[in-house]
């Protein structure tokens, strides 16, 4: 046995780059399998609903899972902190696997009725509310702080790979064997992730030094005060309130979540609903929309690759503010360009900027968070992105119907750039840095 293995059981003594760490790669493989399973599941659910229901009912089926996911997401963060992320991840993933395979067996012998699909979506969304915060809280437990940005970039690459490979795989399964085959493929992918997750080793909980993420003398004492108070034992409701108080008082995480919320509200509706309507106005058609989405995805992938290779970027707080400003400016300008190639190029630039910004923001949040609150912190971040941001969809659609795409895109870009104002107005964010491979001495 090597000296690295004897220094700390299960944890290498000398940290290695995350992309060469077998423990991180096992987690990444499990996470990727689970994400592809998610994509296949949604394809199976949508096409099954389309075959047995009208347009309104299809919309009901597809939206059903979002309600329990949004309502229970904060509770999922509490559960992850109370019972441990490993237990919640394994348990919720196992339930998803059994649930999907049971539905696959059921629809193999009878047509998938609408009520069955709605019940499946509701149940899946409820379990997802447990799984998402727990799996999002895993990266700080499987790598060292100086590798978090790299792991976050790898996670983004995994998400992009699943978005590319999942829908075609689901469509192929539907074409060859119908809904039973598609649901079965999703269930098998969830099952594949379980043994990989079982082999992932977790690092012991350690309270991070506030200076690793907050490099500012004026907030150092406050950050230490936030961490110096261990969470008092209580019931789930008290844990939830305690987590929200922790976020409100934290000098770095609270402002970063505000930046995420403002930017998501400003840009998500524009880049999803608005982009479809813009293509209709310009006559670019479905292929034009596909090119723009592909450009955005390619840019975001490049941003994730950059962080995966580099591991960290200096002046992380200022860099995320700058890339967010570039992303907002690009999103506002897309509706002003007359030609599709320019729109695709702008979409790629927006994707690159937002990929870097999002990766840095998530890495800073997870680095600065006290491990005792990590599940609740992750649940609030995810609620902001998957629960709050979609609320802008009908507003963006209605506004474009009244004023057209160009002024709405510009207005949403300006609104999203308020996140830059929030970031620059907060000294903790401006001076935030990701830990390096060689941390500063305590008296630095």
GROMACS .gro file of C-alpha atoms in nm:
model
  444
    1UNK     CA    1   0.000   0.000   0.000
    2UNK     CA    2   0.137   0.342  -0.091
    3UNK     CA    3   0.205   0.622   0.154
    4UNK     CA    4  -0.075   0.824  -0.002
    5UNK     CA    5  -0.321   0.547   0.084
    6UNK     CA    6  -0.198   0.505   0.442
    7UNK     CA    7  -0.211   0.874   0.531
    8UNK     CA    8  -0.591   0.885   0.556
    9UNK     CA    9  -0.810   0.582   0.490
   10UNK     CA   10  -1.007   0.627   0.170
   11UNK     CA   11  -0.866   0.976   0.098
   12UNK     CA   12  -0.538   1.041  -0.089
   13UNK     CA   13  -0.283   1.234   0.116
   14UNK     CA   14  -0.163   1.435  -0.181
   15UNK     CA   15  -0.454   1.587  -0.374
   16UNK     CA   16  -0.451   1.508  -0.742
   17UNK     CA   17  -0.629   1.696  -1.022
   18UNK     CA   18  -0.998   1.613  -1.019
   19UNK     CA   19  -0.998   1.486  -1.377
   20UNK     CA   20  -0.739   1.224  -1.271
   21UNK     CA   21  -0.906   1.130  -0.943
   22UNK     CA   22  -1.078   0.789  -0.972
   23UNK     CA   23  -1.319   0.881  -0.691
   24UNK     CA   24  -1.433   1.196  -0.872
   25UNK     CA   25  -1.458   1.009  -1.203
   26UNK     CA   26  -1.682   0.743  -1.045
   27UNK     CA   27  -1.909   1.019  -0.915
   28UNK     CA   28  -1.905   1.186  -1.257
   29UNK     CA   29  -1.998   0.860  -1.432
   30UNK     CA   30  -2.285   0.803  -1.187
   31UNK     CA   31  -2.405   1.161  -1.225
   32UNK     CA   32  -2.389   1.141  -1.605
   33UNK     CA   33  -2.583   0.814  -1.613
   34UNK     CA   34  -2.848   0.968  -1.389
   35UNK     CA   35  -2.874   1.283  -1.603
   36UNK     CA   36  -2.908   1.081  -1.924
   37UNK     CA   37  -3.175   0.877  -1.749
   38UNK     CA   38  -3.358   1.202  -1.666
   39UNK     CA   39  -3.350   1.305  -2.033
   40UNK     CA   40  -3.476   0.966  -2.151
   41UNK     CA   41  -3.752   0.974  -1.888
   42UNK     CA   42  -3.878   1.313  -2.005
   43UNK     CA   43  -3.881   1.197  -2.367
   44UNK     CA   44  -4.075   0.885  -2.269
   45UNK     CA   45  -4.319   1.088  -2.059
   46UNK     CA   46  -4.380   1.349  -2.330
   47UNK     CA   47  -4.432   1.101  -2.615
   48UNK     CA   48  -4.650   0.874  -2.401
   49UNK     CA   49  -4.872   1.170  -2.313
   50UNK     CA   50  -4.885   1.281  -2.676
   51UNK     CA   51  -5.014   0.940  -2.783
   52UNK     CA   52  -5.306   0.927  -2.537
   53UNK     CA   53  -5.395   1.292  -2.463
   54UNK     CA   54  -5.469   1.626  -2.622
   55UNK     CA   55  -5.238   1.929  -2.616
   56UNK     CA   56  -5.376   2.069  -2.289
   57UNK     CA   57  -5.338   1.735  -2.113
   58UNK     CA   58  -4.986   1.693  -2.250
   59UNK     CA   59  -4.897   2.027  -2.095
   60UNK     CA   60  -5.053   1.915  -1.766
   61UNK     CA   61  -4.849   1.593  -1.764
   62UNK     CA   62  -4.523   1.772  -1.843
   63UNK     CA   63  -4.582   2.044  -1.581
   64UNK     CA   64  -4.700   1.809  -1.306
   65UNK     CA   65  -4.354   1.719  -1.186
   66UNK     CA   66  -4.245   2.081  -1.147
   67UNK     CA   67  -4.489   2.156  -0.866
   68UNK     CA   68  -4.369   1.903  -0.606
   69UNK     CA   69  -4.011   1.968  -0.711
   70UNK     CA   70  -4.045   2.341  -0.638
   71UNK     CA   71  -4.257   2.298  -0.323
   72UNK     CA   72  -4.035   2.034  -0.164
   73UNK     CA   73  -3.690   2.146  -0.279
   74UNK     CA   74  -3.607   2.333   0.042
   75UNK     CA   75  -3.723   2.032   0.243
   76UNK     CA   76  -3.490   1.818   0.035
   77UNK     CA   77  -3.200   2.038   0.144
   78UNK     CA   78  -3.301   1.997   0.509
   79UNK     CA   79  -3.317   1.618   0.465
   80UNK     CA   80  -2.969   1.612   0.308
   81UNK     CA   81  -2.823   1.802   0.605
   82UNK     CA   82  -3.013   1.602   0.869
   83UNK     CA   83  -2.963   1.250   0.733
   84UNK     CA   84  -2.650   1.287   0.518
   85UNK     CA   85  -2.609   1.346   0.146
   86UNK     CA   86  -2.492   0.990   0.075
   87UNK     CA   87  -2.800   0.831   0.230
   88UNK     CA   88  -3.039   1.070   0.054
   89UNK     CA   89  -2.868   1.038  -0.286
   90UNK     CA   90  -2.865   0.658  -0.277
   91UNK     CA   91  -3.217   0.628  -0.138
   92UNK     CA   92  -3.381   0.875  -0.376
   93UNK     CA   93  -3.196   0.735  -0.679
   94UNK     CA   94  -3.307   0.383  -0.584
   95UNK     CA   95  -3.668   0.501  -0.553
   96UNK     CA   96  -3.650   0.668  -0.894
   97UNK     CA   97  -3.513   0.347  -1.044
   98UNK     CA   98  -3.788   0.127  -0.894
   99UNK     CA   99  -4.058   0.380  -0.984
  100UNK     CA  100  -3.959   0.406  -1.350
  101UNK     CA  101  -3.908   0.030  -1.395
  102UNK     CA  102  -4.249  -0.034  -1.235
  103UNK     CA  103  -4.414   0.207  -1.481
  104UNK     CA  104  -4.224   0.043  -1.769
  105UNK     CA  105  -4.368  -0.294  -1.665
  106UNK     CA  106  -4.714  -0.143  -1.625
  107UNK     CA  107  -4.733   0.028  -1.964
  108UNK     CA  108  -4.604  -0.292  -2.126
  109UNK     CA  109  -4.934  -0.463  -2.046
  110UNK     CA  110  -5.172  -0.168  -2.079
  111UNK     CA  111  -5.189   0.171  -2.250
  112UNK     CA  112  -5.039   0.455  -2.040
  113UNK     CA  113  -5.348   0.642  -1.917
  114UNK     CA  114  -5.320   1.013  -1.847
  115UNK     CA  115  -5.376   0.965  -1.473
  116UNK     CA  116  -5.088   0.717  -1.458
  117UNK     CA  117  -4.856   0.962  -1.632
  118UNK     CA  118  -4.963   1.249  -1.403
  119UNK     CA  119  -4.913   1.032  -1.095
  120UNK     CA  120  -4.569   0.929  -1.224
  121UNK     CA  121  -4.469   1.291  -1.289
  122UNK     CA  122  -4.585   1.398  -0.941
  123UNK     CA  123  -4.401   1.113  -0.770
  124UNK     CA  124  -4.087   1.164  -0.977
  125UNK     CA  125  -4.089   1.537  -0.902
  126UNK     CA  126  -4.125   1.473  -0.528
  127UNK     CA  127  -3.831   1.229  -0.528
  128UNK     CA  128  -3.630   1.471  -0.740
  129UNK     CA  129  -3.678   1.734  -0.469
  130UNK     CA  130  -3.473   1.506  -0.243
  131UNK     CA  131  -3.221   1.392  -0.504
  132UNK     CA  132  -3.126   1.728  -0.659
  133UNK     CA  133  -3.007   1.913  -0.343
  134UNK     CA  134  -2.824   1.605  -0.215
  135UNK     CA  135  -2.639   1.529  -0.539
  136UNK     CA  136  -2.558   1.899  -0.576
  137UNK     CA  137  -2.402   1.899  -0.229
  138UNK     CA  138  -2.168   1.608  -0.311
  139UNK     CA  139  -1.877   1.784  -0.491
  140UNK     CA  140  -1.728   1.946  -0.176
  141UNK     CA  141  -1.737   1.602  -0.011
  142UNK     CA  142  -1.543   1.421  -0.284
  143UNK     CA  143  -1.262   1.664  -0.366
  144UNK     CA  144  -1.046   1.932  -0.214
  145UNK     CA  145  -1.148   2.301  -0.218
  146UNK     CA  146  -0.881   2.390  -0.474
  147UNK     CA  147  -1.040   2.142  -0.719
  148UNK     CA  148  -1.402   2.256  -0.678
  149UNK     CA  149  -1.403   2.484  -0.983
  150UNK     CA  150  -1.264   2.199  -1.194
  151UNK     CA  151  -1.529   1.955  -1.060
  152UNK     CA  152  -1.802   2.213  -1.125
  153UNK     CA  153  -1.679   2.244  -1.484
  154UNK     CA  154  -1.684   1.865  -1.518
  155UNK     CA  155  -2.039   1.864  -1.384
  156UNK     CA  156  -2.142   2.121  -1.645
  157UNK     CA  157  -1.984   1.906  -1.917
  158UNK     CA  158  -2.184   1.610  -1.787
  159UNK     CA  159  -2.505   1.811  -1.809
  160UNK     CA  160  -2.428   1.914  -2.167
  161UNK     CA  161  -2.343   1.557  -2.266
  162UNK     CA  162  -2.673   1.433  -2.123
  163UNK     CA  163  -2.867   1.704  -2.307
  164UNK     CA  164  -2.703   1.594  -2.633
  165UNK     CA  165  -2.726   1.216  -2.591
  166UNK     CA  166  -3.038   1.169  -2.379
  167UNK     CA  167  -3.316   1.281  -2.618
  168UNK     CA  168  -3.188   1.081  -2.919
  169UNK     CA  169  -3.149   0.773  -2.698
  170UNK     CA  170  -3.503   0.819  -2.567
  171UNK     CA  171  -3.637   0.868  -2.919
  172UNK     CA  172  -3.455   0.556  -3.040
  173UNK     CA  173  -3.600   0.352  -2.755
  174UNK     CA  174  -3.950   0.486  -2.828
  175UNK     CA  175  -3.911   0.400  -3.196
  176UNK     CA  176  -3.791   0.046  -3.132
  177UNK     CA  177  -4.004  -0.059  -2.837
  178UNK     CA  178  -4.249   0.219  -2.755
  179UNK     CA  179  -4.305   0.366  -2.410
  180UNK     CA  180  -4.216   0.046  -2.219
  181UNK     CA  181  -3.870   0.037  -2.379
  182UNK     CA  182  -3.805   0.408  -2.320
  183UNK     CA  183  -3.907   0.393  -1.955
  184UNK     CA  184  -3.701   0.075  -1.912
  185UNK     CA  185  -3.391   0.243  -2.057
  186UNK     CA  186  -3.435   0.532  -1.812
  187UNK     CA  187  -3.474   0.288  -1.524
  188UNK     CA  188  -3.164   0.093  -1.626
  189UNK     CA  189  -2.960   0.415  -1.638
  190UNK     CA  190  -3.075   0.502  -1.285
  191UNK     CA  191  -2.985   0.148  -1.180
  192UNK     CA  192  -2.640   0.187  -1.338
  193UNK     CA  193  -2.571   0.499  -1.133
  194UNK     CA  194  -2.639   0.321  -0.802
  195UNK     CA  195  -2.334   0.088  -0.783
  196UNK     CA  196  -2.113   0.374  -0.901
  197UNK     CA  197  -2.249   0.599  -0.624
  198UNK     CA  198  -2.193   0.321  -0.370
  199UNK     CA  199  -1.821   0.320  -0.452
  200UNK     CA  200  -1.779   0.698  -0.414
  201UNK     CA  201  -1.586   0.784  -0.097
  202UNK     CA  202  -1.680   1.101   0.092
  203UNK     CA  203  -1.429   1.326   0.260
  204UNK     CA  204  -1.481   1.396   0.632
  205UNK     CA  205  -1.673   1.713   0.711
  206UNK     CA  206  -1.444   2.010   0.768
  207UNK     CA  207  -1.541   2.367   0.843
  208UNK     CA  208  -1.367   2.573   0.572
  209UNK     CA  209  -1.159   2.880   0.648
  210UNK     CA  210  -1.363   3.183   0.545
  211UNK     CA  211  -1.054   3.344   0.392
  212UNK     CA  212  -1.033   3.073   0.127
  213UNK     CA  213  -1.339   3.219  -0.041
  214UNK     CA  214  -1.375   3.566   0.115
  215UNK     CA  215  -1.057   3.765   0.080
  216UNK     CA  216  -1.166   4.081   0.258
  217UNK     CA  217  -1.070   4.204   0.603
  218UNK     CA  218  -1.396   4.390   0.656
  219UNK     CA  219  -1.607   4.071   0.621
  220UNK     CA  220  -1.364   3.818   0.766
  221UNK     CA  221  -1.491   3.856   1.121
  222UNK     CA  222  -1.855   3.830   1.014
  223UNK     CA  223  -1.787   3.519   0.806
  224UNK     CA  224  -1.612   3.356   1.099
  225UNK     CA  225  -1.905   3.448   1.322
  226UNK     CA  226  -2.147   3.282   1.083
  227UNK     CA  227  -1.946   2.962   1.099
  228UNK     CA  228  -1.869   2.971   1.471
  229UNK     CA  229  -2.227   2.889   1.568
  230UNK     CA  230  -2.302   2.520   1.511
  231UNK     CA  231  -2.659   2.447   1.406
  232UNK     CA  232  -2.871   2.376   1.711
  233UNK     CA  233  -3.058   2.045   1.706
  234UNK     CA  234  -3.425   2.082   1.629
  235UNK     CA  235  -3.704   1.965   1.405
  236UNK     CA  236  -3.710   1.994   1.027
  237UNK     CA  237  -3.888   2.331   1.034
  238UNK     CA  238  -3.628   2.476   1.270
  239UNK     CA  239  -3.354   2.337   1.046
  240UNK     CA  240  -3.512   2.507   0.745
  241UNK     CA  241  -3.538   2.841   0.925
  242UNK     CA  242  -3.184   2.802   1.051
  243UNK     CA  243  -3.060   2.746   0.697
  244UNK     CA  244  -3.239   3.056   0.570
  245UNK     CA  245  -3.094   3.262   0.856
  246UNK     CA  246  -2.750   3.130   0.770
  247UNK     CA  247  -2.790   3.243   0.409
  248UNK     CA  248  -2.922   3.584   0.511
  249UNK     CA  249  -2.628   3.649   0.744
  250UNK     CA  250  -2.350   3.506   0.529
  251UNK     CA  251  -2.145   3.788   0.371
  252UNK     CA  252  -2.071   3.599   0.049
  253UNK     CA  253  -2.330   3.327  -0.016
  254UNK     CA  254  -2.636   3.547   0.034
  255UNK     CA  255  -2.524   3.808  -0.223
  256UNK     CA  256  -2.418   3.534  -0.467
  257UNK     CA  257  -2.765   3.376  -0.450
  258UNK     CA  258  -2.915   3.721  -0.512
  259UNK     CA  259  -2.691   3.751  -0.820
  260UNK     CA  260  -2.810   3.409  -0.941
  261UNK     CA  261  -3.176   3.498  -0.885
  262UNK     CA  262  -3.163   3.832  -1.065
  263UNK     CA  263  -2.964   3.703  -1.362
  264UNK     CA  264  -3.182   3.392  -1.402
  265UNK     CA  265  -3.501   3.599  -1.393
  266UNK     CA  266  -3.360   3.835  -1.653
  267UNK     CA  267  -3.210   3.586  -1.896
  268UNK     CA  268  -3.383   3.247  -1.869
  269UNK     CA  269  -3.718   3.353  -2.016
  270UNK     CA  270  -3.543   3.551  -2.290
  271UNK     CA  271  -3.317   3.265  -2.395
  272UNK     CA  272  -3.597   3.007  -2.393
  273UNK     CA  273  -3.942   3.150  -2.472
  274UNK     CA  274  -3.811   3.474  -2.621
  275UNK     CA  275  -3.575   3.298  -2.860
  276UNK     CA  276  -3.858   3.091  -3.007
  277UNK     CA  277  -4.069   3.402  -3.064
  278UNK     CA  278  -3.773   3.592  -3.209
  279UNK     CA  279  -3.719   3.316  -3.464
  280UNK     CA  280  -4.085   3.343  -3.561
  281UNK     CA  281  -4.054   3.718  -3.612
  282UNK     CA  282  -3.739   3.691  -3.823
  283UNK     CA  283  -3.857   3.393  -4.026
  284UNK     CA  284  -3.551   3.188  -3.935
  285UNK     CA  285  -3.771   2.888  -3.860
  286UNK     CA  286  -3.702   2.579  -3.650
  287UNK     CA  287  -3.360   2.527  -3.807
  288UNK     CA  288  -3.257   2.880  -3.711
  289UNK     CA  289  -3.371   2.818  -3.356
  290UNK     CA  290  -3.171   2.496  -3.353
  291UNK     CA  291  -2.857   2.676  -3.469
  292UNK     CA  292  -2.894   2.943  -3.201
  293UNK     CA  293  -2.949   2.686  -2.925
  294UNK     CA  294  -2.653   2.486  -3.054
  295UNK     CA  295  -2.438   2.800  -3.050
  296UNK     CA  296  -2.533   2.872  -2.691
  297UNK     CA  297  -2.465   2.511  -2.592
  298UNK     CA  298  -2.128   2.511  -2.766
  299UNK     CA  299  -2.026   2.831  -2.588
  300UNK     CA  300  -2.136   2.700  -2.250
  301UNK     CA  301  -1.944   2.378  -2.313
  302UNK     CA  302  -1.630   2.577  -2.397
  303UNK     CA  303  -1.668   2.766  -2.069
  304UNK     CA  304  -1.698   2.440  -1.877
  305UNK     CA  305  -1.392   2.297  -2.055
  306UNK     CA  306  -1.193   2.610  -1.969
  307UNK     CA  307  -1.268   2.577  -1.598
  308UNK     CA  308  -1.210   2.201  -1.607
  309UNK     CA  309  -0.866   2.244  -1.760
  310UNK     CA  310  -0.759   2.556  -1.571
  311UNK     CA  311  -0.897   2.447  -1.234
  312UNK     CA  312  -0.947   2.808  -1.120
  313UNK     CA  313  -0.941   3.163  -1.247
  314UNK     CA  314  -0.788   3.454  -1.055
  315UNK     CA  315  -1.014   3.727  -0.916
  316UNK     CA  316  -1.313   3.495  -0.925
  317UNK     CA  317  -1.560   3.753  -0.794
  318UNK     CA  318  -1.467   4.018  -1.049
  319UNK     CA  319  -1.449   3.756  -1.325
  320UNK     CA  320  -1.802   3.632  -1.259
  321UNK     CA  321  -1.930   3.991  -1.257
  322UNK     CA  322  -1.753   4.065  -1.586
  323UNK     CA  323  -1.872   3.750  -1.760
  324UNK     CA  324  -2.226   3.810  -1.636
  325UNK     CA  325  -2.214   4.161  -1.788
  326UNK     CA  326  -2.094   4.015  -2.119
  327UNK     CA  327  -2.371   3.754  -2.111
  328UNK     CA  328  -2.641   4.013  -2.040
  329UNK     CA  329  -2.513   4.245  -2.313
  330UNK     CA  330  -2.502   3.961  -2.564
  331UNK     CA  331  -2.853   3.842  -2.474
  332UNK     CA  332  -2.987   4.195  -2.517
  333UNK     CA  333  -2.815   4.237  -2.853
  334UNK     CA  334  -2.933   3.912  -3.015
  335UNK     CA  335  -3.271   4.064  -3.099
  336UNK     CA  336  -3.101   4.362  -3.268
  337UNK     CA  337  -2.888   4.173  -3.522
  338UNK     CA  338  -3.044   4.122  -3.867
  339UNK     CA  339  -2.874   3.798  -3.976
  340UNK     CA  340  -2.890   3.447  -3.836
  341UNK     CA  341  -2.510   3.386  -3.840
  342UNK     CA  342  -2.458   3.691  -3.619
  343UNK     CA  343  -2.729   3.570  -3.382
  344UNK     CA  344  -2.560   3.229  -3.359
  345UNK     CA  345  -2.222   3.390  -3.291
  346UNK     CA  346  -2.374   3.609  -3.019
  347UNK     CA  347  -2.547   3.305  -2.866
  348UNK     CA  348  -2.211   3.127  -2.851
  349UNK     CA  349  -2.056   3.429  -2.679
  350UNK     CA  350  -2.344   3.442  -2.431
  351UNK     CA  351  -2.307   3.069  -2.363
  352UNK     CA  352  -1.932   3.102  -2.306
  353UNK     CA  353  -1.973   3.397  -2.069
  354UNK     CA  354  -2.262   3.243  -1.874
  355UNK     CA  355  -2.086   2.906  -1.857
  356UNK     CA  356  -1.786   3.066  -1.688
  357UNK     CA  357  -2.004   3.286  -1.467
  358UNK     CA  358  -2.227   2.999  -1.354
  359UNK     CA  359  -1.935   2.766  -1.284
  360UNK     CA  360  -1.749   3.028  -1.080
  361UNK     CA  361  -2.062   3.122  -0.885
  362UNK     CA  362  -2.144   2.763  -0.792
  363UNK     CA  363  -1.783   2.688  -0.699
  364UNK     CA  364  -1.766   2.996  -0.475
  365UNK     CA  365  -2.094   2.907  -0.304
  366UNK     CA  366  -1.987   2.549  -0.234
  367UNK     CA  367  -1.640   2.653  -0.120
  368UNK     CA  368  -1.772   2.913   0.125
  369UNK     CA  369  -2.062   2.707   0.263
  370UNK     CA  370  -2.034   2.545   0.603
  371UNK     CA  371  -2.073   2.168   0.539
  372UNK     CA  372  -2.348   2.151   0.800
  373UNK     CA  373  -2.561   2.379   0.580
  374UNK     CA  374  -2.450   2.260   0.237
  375UNK     CA  375  -2.770   2.070   0.152
  376UNK     CA  376  -2.990   2.367   0.240
  377UNK     CA  377  -2.764   2.609   0.054
  378UNK     CA  378  -2.776   2.386  -0.256
  379UNK     CA  379  -3.154   2.355  -0.233
  380UNK     CA  380  -3.197   2.734  -0.234
  381UNK     CA  381  -2.965   2.769  -0.534
  382UNK     CA  382  -3.155   2.500  -0.724
  383UNK     CA  383  -3.493   2.646  -0.626
  384UNK     CA  384  -3.378   2.978  -0.767
  385UNK     CA  385  -3.284   2.823  -1.102
  386UNK     CA  386  -3.552   2.556  -1.154
  387UNK     CA  387  -3.835   2.708  -0.950
  388UNK     CA  388  -3.813   3.086  -0.967
  389UNK     CA  389  -3.667   3.143  -1.313
  390UNK     CA  390  -3.946   2.967  -1.512
  391UNK     CA  391  -4.195   3.212  -1.360
  392UNK     CA  392  -4.063   3.466  -1.612
  393UNK     CA  393  -4.177   3.258  -1.912
  394UNK     CA  394  -4.538   3.386  -1.935
  395UNK     CA  395  -4.425   3.744  -1.862
  396UNK     CA  396  -4.169   3.737  -2.142
  397UNK     CA  397  -4.418   3.584  -2.385
  398UNK     CA  398  -4.687   3.840  -2.302
  399UNK     CA  399  -4.442   4.131  -2.324
  400UNK     CA  400  -4.314   4.022  -2.665
  401UNK     CA  401  -4.674   3.991  -2.782
  402UNK     CA  402  -4.730   4.358  -2.692
  403UNK     CA  403  -4.395   4.526  -2.771
  404UNK     CA  404  -4.210   4.282  -2.995
  405UNK     CA  405  -3.885   4.097  -2.933
  406UNK     CA  406  -3.622   4.373  -2.953
  407UNK     CA  407  -3.735   4.596  -2.661
  408UNK     CA  408  -3.811   4.294  -2.442
  409UNK     CA  409  -3.470   4.138  -2.507
  410UNK     CA  410  -3.300   4.468  -2.426
  411UNK     CA  411  -3.513   4.515  -2.114
  412UNK     CA  412  -3.442   4.164  -1.990
  413UNK     CA  413  -3.070   4.211  -2.055
  414UNK     CA  414  -3.074   4.531  -1.851
  415UNK     CA  415  -3.265   4.359  -1.572
  416UNK     CA  416  -3.022   4.066  -1.570
  417UNK     CA  417  -2.729   4.309  -1.550
  418UNK     CA  418  -2.863   4.424  -1.214
  419UNK     CA  419  -2.697   4.109  -1.092
  420UNK     CA  420  -2.366   4.270  -1.189
  421UNK     CA  421  -2.459   4.570  -0.975
  422UNK     CA  422  -2.534   4.340  -0.680
  423UNK     CA  423  -2.200   4.162  -0.726
  424UNK     CA  424  -1.993   4.479  -0.752
  425UNK     CA  425  -2.176   4.647  -0.463
  426UNK     CA  426  -2.077   4.364  -0.228
  427UNK     CA  427  -1.718   4.376  -0.110
  428UNK     CA  428  -1.716   4.005  -0.028
  429UNK     CA  429  -1.810   3.917  -0.385
  430UNK     CA  430  -1.567   4.165  -0.542
  431UNK     CA  431  -1.276   4.021  -0.344
  432UNK     CA  432  -1.386   3.658  -0.356
  433UNK     CA  433  -1.121   3.407  -0.462
  434UNK     CA  434  -1.128   3.033  -0.514
  435UNK     CA  435  -0.871   2.837  -0.313
  436UNK     CA  436  -0.547   2.766  -0.496
  437UNK     CA  437  -0.338   2.456  -0.488
  438UNK     CA  438  -0.113   2.621  -0.228
  439UNK     CA  439  -0.328   2.799   0.033
  440UNK     CA  440  -0.190   3.107   0.203
  441UNK     CA  441  -0.039   3.069   0.549
  442UNK     CA  442  -0.272   3.152   0.841
  443UNK     CA  443  -0.111   3.491   0.902
  444UNK     CA  444  -0.141   3.603   0.539
   0.00000   0.00000   0.00000
